[in-house]
Amino acid sequence: MRIAAGVLRCAALTLLAAFLLRPQSFAPLFAPLTQYGAPPIYDQGNLLALALAHVGTVLVATAASAVVAVALGILVTREQGAEFLPISRAIVNIGQTFPPVAVLALAVPLVGFGEKPTLIALFAYGLLPIFENTMVGLRSCPAAVLEAASGMGMSPRERLFRVEVPLAMPLILEGIRLSTVINVGTATLGSTVAAKGLGEVIIAGLLSNNAAFVLQGGLATGLMAMLLYDAIAMIERRVCRTVRVT
Amino acid sequence: MIAIEHLTKRYGSTTVVDDVSMVIERNSITVIVGTSGSGKSTLLRMVNRLVEPESGRVLIDGRDTAHEPAHLLRRRIGYAIQGHGLFPHRSVAENIATVPHLLGWEPARIRSRVTALLEALQLDPAVFARKYPHQLSGGQQQRVGVARALAAEPEVLLMDEPFGALDPIIRDKAQDDLLDIQRRFATTIVLVTHDIDEAFRLGDRVAVMSAGRLLQYDRPEVLLKHPADTLVARMTGLSDRAMRLLALTTAGEAVVPGASDGPGVASSASLREVLCELIWRGVDSANVVDAAGAPLGRLTIATILAHGRPS
């Protein structure tokens, strides 16, 4: 089972790398999808550069979401911060329910075209899973463990960083993984406001009625999402190896 | 020495601990016993200020515990609880090292202390130091919890139902170990339990609590012979108090000169155990021998029974 997963992972990585480094060698595969001699492989930009910009945008936005959501999650699970729970919940829920396209439309007049509106949309979209998981993780620390930590003489701060956060870490990472994967897909929308990313390929395909572009943009995005999901899951497993609650 | 002076704690309109005063002697085991809701845990938790008292104060060796930050106070006081509360993400050695680490001990000193404690609690350091709590049995987890509480050589060890989650056989062993540890480290132990047998077995002195009040605080035999009121008498067991009294005295303490043709019994056995042995064998007396097997004298059923009476 593990070997099969490893083989699949390597295959996906090799496929993605091959496609981004030597896209023209895949031309015969996509050629049947084109009409009237249109190019089978996206030729208006470097695919590798677009993919890297895409991942970069996602990682920056998700990192910002993680910092804010984890901080909020910690705040609302403290005794003094409990009153901020309703407002924090409202903020992250709005971030998730407000359509990213609408966020883009609203952000462009404020910050202009390019990466910035996309970063804002992804940041808002990624808050909820991380916030909720942080909160659940911190709240599910066993009462006896917390009591022992305080009883040993840990200050609230020491208890938080030495006991609570490490114990909540598997769930926090899971939230980050969810946000990252969702954002890899959502980031394609950024290309409508001129952010660099694989969305550019899909949109170019839609505009020129070229199914090959749409498909290769979609497949590359999907493969990236899968590989990122896998990579974060690997980190999670490393962390979980020691964090087991019996 | 711990002096508890007029401690009171209220939650809303309920008084959980009601004006309790008591003095806990150094180098002894004091057991606070009571039903659930009697306020015994709250009283214990006011000693290390996990609960802040409404009024009254606690002095440890004459120093008012309210005069230093609570978390610094707690580093000087060992604390072991039911269900052990071990940190699941830390190895056994790291768990035990918690307080020494907080206190900033040298790594070498921490290592040698962890090894010494594991050995004292009969856990082979080579096997257990690197294990994680979930890899241990219930009894081992409990022992690691005690080791962790003792790690920074605390003057006082507080234990809140430490054996509550153990099955009877392991609990028996854990109680023996605790008596052994108390003698070895000369710690002042305050232990909370709802189990009166445990209280009598471990306690040099036993405090009986009910509804937040301290009903009586004395040596176990005084509680049995002269209960302060009917509630104490009921809690300490009216129907079998004679047997409980016999369980508190050892054969070595009750032995009288002379020889018997009955079986040999160890001087460390309780009179209750000796009596059971005599009933079982159908004889009237036993020879008491010391640990080396040398005769000390004898015990007759009549002598034993006399120890089970109030006067």
XYZ file of C-alpha atoms in Angstrom:
557
model
C 0.000 0.000 0.000
C 2.739 2.434 1.062
C 4.925 1.374 -1.837
C 2.057 1.894 -4.272
C 1.468 5.379 -2.842
C 5.164 6.145 -3.162
C 5.234 5.018 -6.779
C 2.155 7.113 -7.575
C 3.674 10.137 -5.853
C 6.898 9.817 -7.853
C 4.947 9.302 -11.068
C 2.859 12.422 -10.477
C 5.941 14.471 -9.656
C 7.821 13.219 -12.718
C 4.841 13.865 -14.969
C 4.407 17.418 -13.698
C 8.123 18.187 -13.921
C 8.348 16.754 -17.428
C 5.350 18.754 -18.567
C 6.592 22.035 -17.104
C 10.203 21.613 -18.310
C 9.525 20.147 -21.766
C 5.937 21.038 -22.606
C 6.492 20.637 -26.353
C 7.126 16.911 -25.989
C 3.505 16.566 -24.890
C 2.257 18.273 -28.070
C 1.177 15.027 -29.814
C -1.028 14.179 -26.803
C -2.910 17.473 -26.854
C -2.955 17.942 -30.650
C -6.224 15.994 -31.177
C -8.009 18.564 -28.951
C -7.128 21.524 -31.154
C -8.925 22.799 -34.213
C -7.853 24.753 -37.297
C -4.137 24.289 -36.561
C -4.196 26.057 -33.215
C -1.111 25.398 -31.042
C -1.614 22.293 -28.846
C 0.693 23.623 -26.063
C 0.362 27.012 -24.418
C 2.867 29.275 -26.123
C 2.175 32.734 -24.722
C 4.348 32.290 -21.667
C 6.733 29.961 -19.876
C 4.684 27.211 -18.189
C 7.309 26.591 -15.510
C 7.390 30.265 -14.561
C 3.595 30.350 -14.409
C 3.478 27.234 -12.213
C 6.090 28.634 -9.837
C 4.242 31.964 -9.624
C 1.032 30.027 -8.970
C 2.521 27.997 -6.111
C 4.236 31.095 -4.763
C 0.963 33.020 -4.592
C -0.780 30.100 -2.881
C 1.987 29.592 -0.335
C 2.262 33.276 0.558
C -1.520 33.627 0.942
C -1.888 30.393 2.927
C 1.036 31.276 5.175
C -0.639 34.591 5.961
C -3.967 32.808 6.574
C -2.200 30.345 8.869
C -0.546 33.052 10.947
C -3.802 34.986 11.375
C -6.080 31.950 11.832
C -3.791 30.209 14.346
C -3.387 33.451 16.294
C -7.165 33.929 16.327
C -7.690 30.289 17.304
C -5.292 30.709 20.224
C -6.899 33.991 21.257
C -10.467 32.697 21.397
C -9.498 29.582 23.365
C -7.887 31.696 26.126
C -10.039 32.649 29.058
C -9.525 36.365 28.401
C -10.159 35.988 24.653
C -13.342 33.928 24.745
C -15.451 37.011 24.092
C -13.773 37.387 20.682
C -15.077 34.014 19.537
C -18.311 35.237 17.849
C -16.585 38.072 15.976
C -13.643 35.874 14.941
C -16.013 33.182 13.719
C -17.979 35.786 11.772
C -14.821 37.123 10.097
C -13.488 33.738 8.983
C -16.948 32.601 7.886
C -17.419 35.672 5.730
C -13.959 35.041 4.278
C -15.066 31.569 3.271
C -18.617 32.302 2.088
C -17.853 35.485 0.173
C -17.064 34.254 -3.371
C -13.381 34.763 -4.247
C -14.448 36.202 -7.605
C -16.375 38.901 -5.775
C -13.377 39.562 -3.526
C -11.245 40.002 -6.649
C -13.765 42.397 -8.140
C -13.863 44.459 -4.960
C -10.103 44.369 -4.382
C -9.015 45.513 -7.855
C -10.252 49.110 -7.446
C -8.462 49.270 -4.099
C -5.090 47.651 -4.839
C -5.000 47.471 -8.631
C -4.503 44.523 -10.971
C -1.908 41.771 -10.431
C -0.973 39.536 -7.529
C -2.392 41.659 -4.731
C -6.136 41.086 -5.259
C -5.480 37.347 -5.628
C -3.480 37.254 -2.414
C -6.323 39.019 -0.600
C -8.953 36.628 -1.981
C -6.922 33.515 -1.148
C -5.996 34.818 2.276
C -9.664 35.363 3.156
C -10.686 32.049 1.649
C -8.078 30.055 3.541
C -8.820 31.312 7.058
C -11.779 29.123 7.986
C -10.321 25.595 7.848
C -7.197 26.625 9.759
C -9.132 28.610 12.365
C -11.651 25.852 13.045
C -8.998 23.144 13.239
C -6.804 25.223 15.536
C -9.747 25.767 17.845
C -10.776 22.107 17.902
C -7.161 21.032 18.395
C -6.618 23.370 21.334
C -9.954 22.511 22.907
C -9.424 18.769 22.708
C -6.257 18.761 24.806
C -7.043 16.319 27.654
C -8.062 18.133 30.846
C -5.708 16.023 32.982
C -2.757 17.033 30.797
C -3.572 20.736 31.112
C -4.107 20.381 34.843
C -0.756 18.632 35.164
C 0.976 21.333 33.112
C -0.342 24.070 35.372
C 0.278 21.975 38.467
C 3.916 21.479 37.453
C 4.374 25.233 37.446
C 4.129 26.147 33.780
C 3.021 29.727 33.217
C 0.027 30.110 30.856
C 2.458 30.985 28.068
C 4.696 27.971 28.694
C 1.647 25.752 28.857
C 0.413 27.090 25.527
C 3.654 26.697 23.609
C 5.032 23.569 25.274
C 1.858 21.562 25.620
C -1.255 22.902 23.918
C 0.140 23.970 20.532
C 2.257 20.813 20.095
C -0.777 18.661 20.913
C -2.988 20.634 18.522
C -0.340 20.623 15.779
C -1.675 17.640 13.800
C -5.068 19.293 13.468
C -3.575 22.709 12.709
C -1.497 21.169 9.924
C -4.567 19.444 8.577
C -6.308 22.808 8.383
C -3.327 24.294 6.576
C -3.357 21.362 4.164
C -7.034 21.880 3.383
C -6.553 25.600 2.794
C -3.519 25.032 0.584
C -5.303 22.553 -1.634
C -8.443 24.656 -1.937
C -6.307 27.685 -2.760
C -4.325 25.943 -5.502
C -7.604 25.561 -7.371
C -8.993 28.939 -6.410
C -5.802 30.734 -7.443
C -6.589 30.046 -11.098
C -9.225 32.777 -10.771
C -6.426 35.258 -10.115
C -5.534 35.224 -13.774
C -8.755 37.162 -14.495
C -7.109 40.121 -12.754
C -3.688 39.601 -14.339
C -1.990 37.613 -11.599
C 0.652 35.212 -12.945
C -0.490 31.620 -12.627
C -1.715 28.555 -14.421
C -5.170 30.146 -14.617
C -3.716 32.156 -17.489
C -3.487 28.954 -19.554
C -7.076 27.987 -18.811
C -8.406 31.457 -19.579
C -6.402 31.659 -22.789
C -7.972 28.322 -23.775
C -11.461 29.583 -22.993
C -10.923 32.815 -24.932
C -9.503 31.118 -28.037
C -11.793 28.105 -27.781
C -8.760 25.826 -27.389
C -9.674 22.768 -25.275
C -6.021 21.672 -25.166
C -5.040 24.795 -23.193
C -7.941 24.376 -20.773
C -7.063 20.749 -20.186
C -3.322 21.248 -19.692
C -3.888 24.193 -17.342
C -6.398 22.160 -15.349
C -4.252 19.039 -15.212
C -1.126 20.890 -14.134
C -3.097 22.686 -11.398
C -4.637 19.405 -10.234
C -1.282 17.647 -10.097
C 0.177 20.507 -8.091
C -2.706 20.377 -5.620
C -2.234 16.629 -5.196
C 1.493 16.913 -4.644
C 1.132 19.744 -2.124
C -1.558 17.764 -0.297
C 0.803 14.843 -0.149
C 3.778 16.891 0.979
C 1.895 18.477 3.872
C 0.418 15.089 4.816
C 3.987 13.796 5.085
C 4.907 16.595 7.469
C 1.742 15.826 9.438
C 2.706 12.188 9.811
C 6.129 13.161 11.119
C 4.535 15.404 13.709
C 1.854 12.857 14.607
C 4.386 10.143 15.225
C 5.128 11.659 18.595
C 1.819 13.391 19.306
C -0.515 10.613 20.283
C -3.233 11.005 22.800
C -4.254 7.785 24.480
C 5.465 21.916 57.727
C 2.313 23.161 56.064
C -0.059 25.322 58.078
C -3.508 25.758 56.596
C -5.294 28.631 58.303
C -9.023 29.278 57.941
C -9.151 28.428 54.244
C -12.491 29.137 52.608
C -13.576 28.838 48.994
C -16.986 29.656 47.560
C -18.303 29.134 44.054
C -21.304 31.402 43.790
C -23.477 30.702 46.799
C -21.965 27.253 47.465
C -19.201 27.056 50.025
C -16.903 24.306 48.787
C -14.304 24.617 51.512
C -15.534 26.082 54.763
C -13.019 27.587 57.182
C -10.561 24.664 57.248
C -7.499 24.858 59.474
C -4.948 22.104 59.896
C -1.236 21.574 60.390
C 0.569 19.025 58.257
C 3.760 17.672 59.768
C 6.962 17.471 57.823
C 8.085 14.093 56.497
C 4.706 12.419 56.934
C 1.776 11.263 54.837
C -1.449 13.119 55.445
C -4.548 11.783 53.744
C -7.625 13.900 53.151
C -10.602 11.619 52.749
C -14.187 12.473 51.898
C -17.040 11.745 49.554
C -17.169 13.465 46.180
C -18.155 17.078 46.629
C -16.691 17.192 50.123
C -14.192 19.848 49.043
C -11.122 17.672 49.534
C -9.678 18.271 46.052
C -10.380 21.985 46.260
C -8.576 22.110 49.602
C -5.571 20.339 48.075
C -5.585 22.622 45.053
C -5.517 25.674 47.284
C -2.184 24.485 48.673
C -0.485 24.939 45.278
C -2.909 27.702 44.299
C -4.444 25.971 41.320
C -7.477 27.335 43.173
C -7.125 30.715 44.840
C -8.731 30.812 48.285
C -11.515 33.220 49.156
C -10.027 33.840 52.547
C -7.473 32.251 54.813
C -3.889 31.394 53.998
C -1.408 28.571 53.552
C 2.058 28.708 55.081
C 4.805 26.353 53.981
C 7.648 26.394 56.497
C 6.309 29.667 57.804
C 6.199 31.396 54.423
C 2.845 32.585 53.099
C 2.328 30.928 49.713
C 0.360 33.936 48.468
C 3.571 35.988 48.434
C 5.079 34.561 45.276
C 3.805 34.029 41.710
C 1.629 30.903 41.627
C 3.590 29.151 38.860
C 6.875 29.611 40.719
C 5.304 28.257 43.907
C 4.083 25.180 42.024
C 7.584 24.350 40.825
C 8.529 23.750 44.469
C 5.501 21.531 45.087
C 5.122 18.134 43.441
C 1.723 17.395 41.966
C 0.400 14.007 40.847
C -3.173 13.464 39.718
C -5.599 10.737 38.795
C -5.111 9.644 35.208
C -1.482 10.832 35.554
C -1.780 13.695 32.984
C 1.482 12.763 31.280
C 2.338 14.830 28.213
C 1.551 12.510 25.294
C 4.003 14.260 22.951
C 6.957 13.866 25.276
C 8.989 10.783 26.119
C 9.061 9.374 29.633
C 12.408 11.059 30.293
C 11.158 14.400 28.967
C 8.008 14.134 31.053
C 10.002 13.528 34.208
C 12.371 16.365 33.319
C 9.515 18.901 33.058
C 10.030 20.824 36.288
C 13.853 20.576 36.415
C 13.756 21.950 32.876
C 11.477 24.823 33.932
C 13.862 25.521 36.791
C 16.800 25.627 34.393
C 18.839 22.748 35.773
C 22.021 21.684 33.977
C 21.311 18.937 31.386
C 23.686 16.522 33.130
C 21.945 17.037 36.468
C 18.549 16.497 34.830
C 19.743 13.280 33.190
C 21.105 11.802 36.378
C 17.976 12.776 38.315
C 15.715 11.177 35.683
C 17.755 7.975 35.783
C 17.702 7.878 39.587
C 13.932 8.354 39.696
C 13.236 5.724 37.062
C 15.356 3.285 39.028
C 13.653 4.219 42.299
C 10.296 3.468 40.676
C 11.509 0.182 39.234
C 11.405 1.305 35.635
C 14.585 0.325 33.785
C 15.938 3.621 32.351
C 17.397 1.846 29.318
C 13.941 0.540 28.420
C 11.596 3.296 29.535
C 13.386 6.642 29.161
C 12.665 6.888 25.435
C 9.187 5.426 25.472
C 6.091 7.556 25.061
C 3.236 7.512 27.610
C 0.866 5.603 25.307
C 3.361 2.735 25.188
C 3.132 2.173 28.951
C 0.674 0.200 31.053
C -1.607 2.027 33.485
C 0.600 1.178 36.449
C 3.742 2.340 34.636
C 2.076 5.600 33.600
C 1.112 6.214 37.192
C 4.682 5.613 38.351
C 6.044 7.986 35.731
C 3.501 10.542 36.972
C 4.876 10.161 40.503
C 8.466 10.345 39.224
C 7.631 13.549 37.371
C 6.069 15.033 40.496
C 9.206 14.197 42.511
C 11.689 15.305 39.863
C 12.708 18.671 41.262
C 13.096 17.348 44.815
C 9.996 19.135 46.095
C 9.551 19.621 49.820
C 5.879 18.803 49.437
C 4.116 16.314 47.185
C 0.395 16.763 46.560
C -1.511 13.789 45.165
C -5.106 13.954 43.987
C -6.607 10.448 43.819
C -3.342 9.215 42.317
C -4.373 5.553 42.331
C -8.002 6.049 41.324
C -7.571 4.741 37.802
C -5.629 1.601 38.733
C -7.037 -1.889 39.153
C -6.940 -3.309 42.719
C -3.785 -5.409 42.436
C -1.724 -2.664 40.823
C -3.163 -0.132 43.278
C -1.962 -2.290 46.155
C 1.536 -2.297 44.748
C 1.418 1.441 44.030
C 0.452 2.139 47.642
C 3.372 0.046 48.901
C 5.674 1.897 46.523
C 4.421 5.232 47.797
C 5.166 4.301 51.416
C 8.609 3.221 50.284
C 9.193 6.453 48.338
C 8.054 8.565 51.262
C 10.617 6.882 53.511
C 13.346 7.079 50.914
C 12.923 10.734 49.906
C 11.547 11.956 53.268
C 8.904 13.944 51.416
C 5.885 15.552 53.009
C 2.941 14.004 51.170
C -0.632 15.235 51.147
C -2.925 12.787 49.397
C -6.619 13.088 48.579
C -8.794 9.998 48.227
C -12.384 8.847 48.608
C -11.178 5.384 49.620
C -11.111 5.051 53.407
C -9.033 1.855 53.227
C -6.412 3.718 51.252
C -6.541 6.546 53.796
C -5.939 4.237 56.738
C -3.282 2.280 54.942
C -1.204 5.276 53.862
C -1.991 8.052 56.289
C 0.085 8.912 59.320
C -2.784 11.283 59.883
C -6.171 11.325 58.239
C -8.429 14.318 57.702
C -12.117 13.531 57.182
C -14.060 16.094 55.171
C -17.723 16.466 54.388
C -19.616 19.321 52.740
C -16.570 21.570 52.825
C -15.912 21.160 56.534
C -13.055 19.351 58.220
C -14.824 16.963 60.578
C -11.817 15.374 62.242
C -8.077 15.277 61.716
C -6.071 12.768 63.665
C -4.167 9.498 63.659
C -6.169 6.624 62.112
C -6.620 4.731 65.399
C -8.023 7.850 67.077
C -10.549 8.262 64.248
C -11.650 4.678 64.786
C -11.672 4.681 68.575
C -12.997 8.184 69.158
C -14.811 9.478 66.094
C -15.776 13.122 66.503
C -19.328 12.574 65.331
C -21.604 9.979 63.765
C -20.626 11.039 60.252
C -16.957 10.302 60.899
C -17.943 7.010 62.545
C -20.031 6.095 59.505
C -17.332 7.055 57.039
C -14.609 5.198 58.884
C -16.817 2.112 58.916
C -18.984 1.278 61.928
C -19.493 -2.379 61.068
C -15.852 -3.382 60.649
C -14.016 -0.832 62.767
C -12.543 -3.573 64.988
C -10.932 -5.209 61.956
C -9.706 -1.852 60.691
C -8.124 -1.210 64.049
C -6.360 -4.576 63.896
C -5.096 -3.689 60.427
C -3.340 -0.618 61.868
C -1.162 -2.536 64.360
C 1.679 -4.844 63.370
C 2.499 -8.152 65.008
C 5.847 -6.685 66.065
C 4.081 -3.939 68.012
C 1.671 -6.304 69.792
C 3.993 -9.226 70.461
C 4.242 -10.573 74.032
C 7.060 -12.725 75.453
C 6.710 -16.464 75.263
C 6.619 -19.239 72.728
C 3.779 -20.929 70.912
C 3.345 -24.192 69.049
C 1.462 -22.319 66.305
C 2.753 -21.069 62.930
C 5.404 -18.368 62.513
C 4.260 -14.938 61.366
C 6.362 -11.939 60.268
C 6.602 -9.059 62.705
C 5.637 -6.703 59.878
C 2.283 -8.472 59.316
C -0.776 -6.652 60.623
C -2.797 -8.135 63.476
C -5.637 -8.539 61.030
C -3.480 -10.736 58.834
C -2.278 -12.755 61.839
C -5.848 -13.251 63.050
C -6.919 -14.431 59.604
C -4.020 -16.856 59.555
C -5.016 -18.266 62.995
C -8.676 -18.631 61.963
C -7.648 -20.348 58.777
C -5.365 -22.833 60.526
C -7.674 -23.367 63.464
C -5.019 -22.640 66.095
C -5.002 -20.184 69.017
C -1.569 -18.606 68.831
C 1.369 -17.827 66.567
C 5.091 -17.234 66.909
C 6.239 -13.800 65.812
C 9.567 -13.780 63.994
C 11.640 -10.889 62.670
C 12.824 -10.461 59.105
C 15.799 -12.784 59.745
C 13.511 -15.478 61.183
C 14.591 -15.008 64.816
C 11.711 -15.499 67.319
C 10.409 -12.347 69.025
C 7.600 -13.816 71.121
C 4.038 -14.936 70.567
C 0.549 -13.684 69.846
C -2.623 -15.352 71.056
C -6.091 -14.765 69.689
C -7.022 -13.118 72.996
C -4.112 -10.681 72.743
C -5.051 -9.849 69.184
C -8.724 -9.318 69.990
C -7.810 -6.949 72.817
C -6.196 -4.663 70.230
C -9.474 -4.442 68.363
C -11.294 -2.756 71.253
C -11.577 0.984 71.795
C -9.796 1.000 75.167
